[in-house]
Amino acid sequence: MAVKVFLAYTFKDEAARNELINHLYRLRWQGLIADWEEHATGQGLSWQGSGEISSALERAQLILLLVSPDFVHSAYCYSAELKVALQRHNAGLARVIPVLVRPTEREDTPLADLAALPTNGVAISAWEDREAAWQQVAAELGAWLSAAASASATSTAAIPLPPPPTPPVDPATAASSSSLPSLWLVPYRRNPLFTGRSSLLAYLHDTPISNKASAVTPPQVVSGPAGSGKTQLALEYAYRYGHEYEAVLWVNAASRQLLIHELARIAEVLELPERALPNQYLVALAVRRWLEKRPGWLLILDNVADGEMIRDLLPVGARGHQILLARQPLALSKAMQVTLPALTAEEAALLLLRAAGLLSMEATLEQAPPAEASRADEVVALLRANPLALVLAGAYIETEQCSLSSYLNLYKQACVELRRGGWPATHLADSLTESLAAVLHISLSRAERTSPSAAELLRLCSFLQPDHIPLEMLVSGGSELGESLAQLLLEHFDLLRLIHDLRRFALVDYSQGSLVLHRQVSAFVRQRLSRESRLLWAEQTIRLVESACQSETAAPTALCRAYLPHLLTCARWIEEWQLVSPDAARLLEQTGYYLQRCVAYREAEPHLRRALLIREQQLGPEHPELSASLYNLALFYEEQGRFHEAEALYWRVVAIEERQPGSDRQGLIRALYRLALLYRDRRDFERAESLFLQVLESWQQELAPEHPLLATLYHELATLYRAQGRYEQAELLYQRALRMREHLLGGEHPAVAQTLSALGSLYHAQRHHEQAEQCYLKALAIHEGLPLAEQLDLATTLNNLALLYRETGRYAQAELLYQRALAIYRQLVGDEHPYTASCLENLAMLYHDRGEYERAESLYQSALQIRERTLGADHPALAVNLNNLATLYTALHRYGPARAFFKRALEIGERAFGKNHPTYARFLENYALLLQQTRQVSRALELRARAREIQAQQAQGLSMGQVGAGPGPGKALVSS
């Protein structure tokens, strides 16, 4: 059966239409086409249709679109009529086939997913033989029409689709892409309007030497005010010279956290082994090392605010090329400072005329009509040759088809309106010049009148991080917006239409599924709003981002990683405007917990504390719903070893939960369990045991006898008894926990390895070295199979085995194990963690024993500084650290600092352990040795007698990871 055809094209492509019609006649003669109807649209800047859908389109079974830049930029491409055509295509009622008549980028248009003709993706105008191109199109159409006719003869089902053609490729783009490196991480497309600055591009390429891709060269800092074209300059450089590099990497460095986030994304692309580490700073350092080891790359850092912020992440001595873009010169040693010059008057006029569509991209300024050139000079002078302002003005002129003279009148009127509204006082903070503000005022006012929904989308985007706004995030969280905008976001075609309305005025760009706003456009859009409107939009944006991070499309961690720039931007609005709402609290918690997982504790803490404050303001300090936030913040502090802060929060949870009616006591019990662990680690054994037994009693009543939680509790209680020297009780509980875990979880589970390692520590404390080593090695065999992100227990076992080897004189093996454990701790919990400090101190003890005093001192000092920053003034580990450093100084005859450290150790030890504790006795013994060497013999004998009295009362061995009796006087004590 012959099909009806609908043909749509622009007037500029009428010649191509005529060529196609000749071939459609042949298909009609063959009985494949019944007839066709046509629709021609203007140059594309305003769709003048009535809004009614053509009956011819609704009857057609084949819809042909002659695609060119004019067609995809036309309003018809986003019209209700084309929307219906695509809906009929998706429903199988018709087939929409684009015919590429001129090279065109379709990626970001409603036509992106359609298979096009010719099937080789080469537009008709790019063929050497145009007639051969049309013959191929006709043959491919004929094949489809024949298949459709055959199917319709046997079925009334939907029209069959022809085989998909090969993906369309723009020959110009293909040629360009083939010359770019395979590792190309540039998020923006090339700017076709880029004009001038060729000498500066050459300077960046040739100074100090031209082969930057393989030589060590200093970073180049390109600085200039906002809107001066820094990003476009670097983008043009990347496309113009990209073929000379093996990799081109673009990074947004607007903040340190954003820079680390972007470098971690590059690590994923490079498939670096460190990419799985939770600590994203270490992942970023891995990227830096990759750059330092390889030549031939270009690294562009955009939006750099501060040189100090990025210094440690810049590759040093690398054979590559770094371009840093900033508003001000950066204080970086050896960096080449390049101030971006203003466009010349001729360059600015040429840019304006090209942006306005008054000159082709190939034309020169001399080819412009004299009257137009003169008016262009006037506009350039008023806009002070600002590239952003010129592009905005040109886009307005082309979209509205107004003259340069008319635009000059609009500009003068806009300046008057802005001054009447209080400019410049309201805009100075955003570095907006009056000329740029006037241009934006003109464009935004027109966009608001012609497409109110597009203006709403722009307002929404102005409250997001402007450099990369994924459409999937807007769609996923769009239900949180007003009904009209939410509905438009859900319909992909309508969303693309809104984006098109904004792109016509150059207010946004759209590439690779994401919107991009210039920061000054974003700032001006916000400034136009009243304070009340700003708050409303900020709250809507917070709800959108918070909702998008809870989407079921991916795991929450992956979504937070993808949307982190927007989480951080929303957190800034919450802080800046003191927003108080449940949505704000949830967003801050999402941000904080994600940063916590990335071991970015310093950055996470303000968000988590602010979230808690908001909940307290809304609910009151004792509300039951506050319990979870308090508990999670306590875990956050405990994870960092900030035990005093964690303790206070856990007790607040206990107080809230104890007041709650009913039988659900899980919140109370879990807080008591965490407190028991804290008190055990602080050697407050009596309180720890009391709390452990409370938890045990509750769980034994509520849980099955073989529940995994009970196995965990037996393990932790055994660790308490081991620390107290109650070895027999500890062994029974460890063995019980081990049997339960093996039965419930299997013999290769990490929890089994954890108990084996702890059992090894118990045997170690009893000097059963062979049994201890066997347990450690069994645990290591299980831990080794885990991904790096889950190897914290592996580091602990390595640390324990290293101590065993040190005590048995196997120093070389011990050193290797300590160093490996230290590397894992640093990767997983960072440099500022008590675990890292303990491992540093244990390695220091090894060097201390071997007489390598300089290395030992450095590590002792590093451990001490970490503990002073993280543990507080009275922590037991701090006292042990001070004792060990003092002992080292005694061996070095540096008696002044040794005496000061011993006094601090004794003061803290008395508060932390008590005067009758064996660890305190060891402090006394070591101090006595110092006094003896400084000829204070009577005082030394007095302290030594007191130490022996304590040891006689409470003789107990040194349990692994704890401090107690052990080596003789003058020896360092093991760090937990």
Short mmCIF file of C-alpha atoms in Angstrom, two decimals, residues 64 177 259 389 438 593 669 742 798 807 827 938 963:
data_model
loop_
_atom_site.label_atom_id
_atom_site.label_comp_id
_atom_site.label_asym_id
_atom_site.label_seq_id
_atom_site.Cartn_x
_atom_site.Cartn_y
_atom_site.Cartn_z
CA LEU A 64 10.68 13.70 6.14
CA SER A 177 37.47 14.64 16.41
CA LEU A 259 38.73 20.50 42.40
CA ALA A 389 28.14 41.41 26.48
CA ALA A 438 22.10 46.60 30.66
CA TYR A 593 27.68 12.20 55.07
CA ILE A 669 20.75 0.24 73.25
CA GLU A 742 32.05 -18.87 61.06
CA LEU A 798 49.45 -5.85 59.92
CA GLU A 807 59.29 -8.06 69.96
CA GLN A 827 44.42 6.03 52.35
CA SER A 938 67.03 9.98 95.98
CA VAL A 963 49.63 -0.08 77.41
#
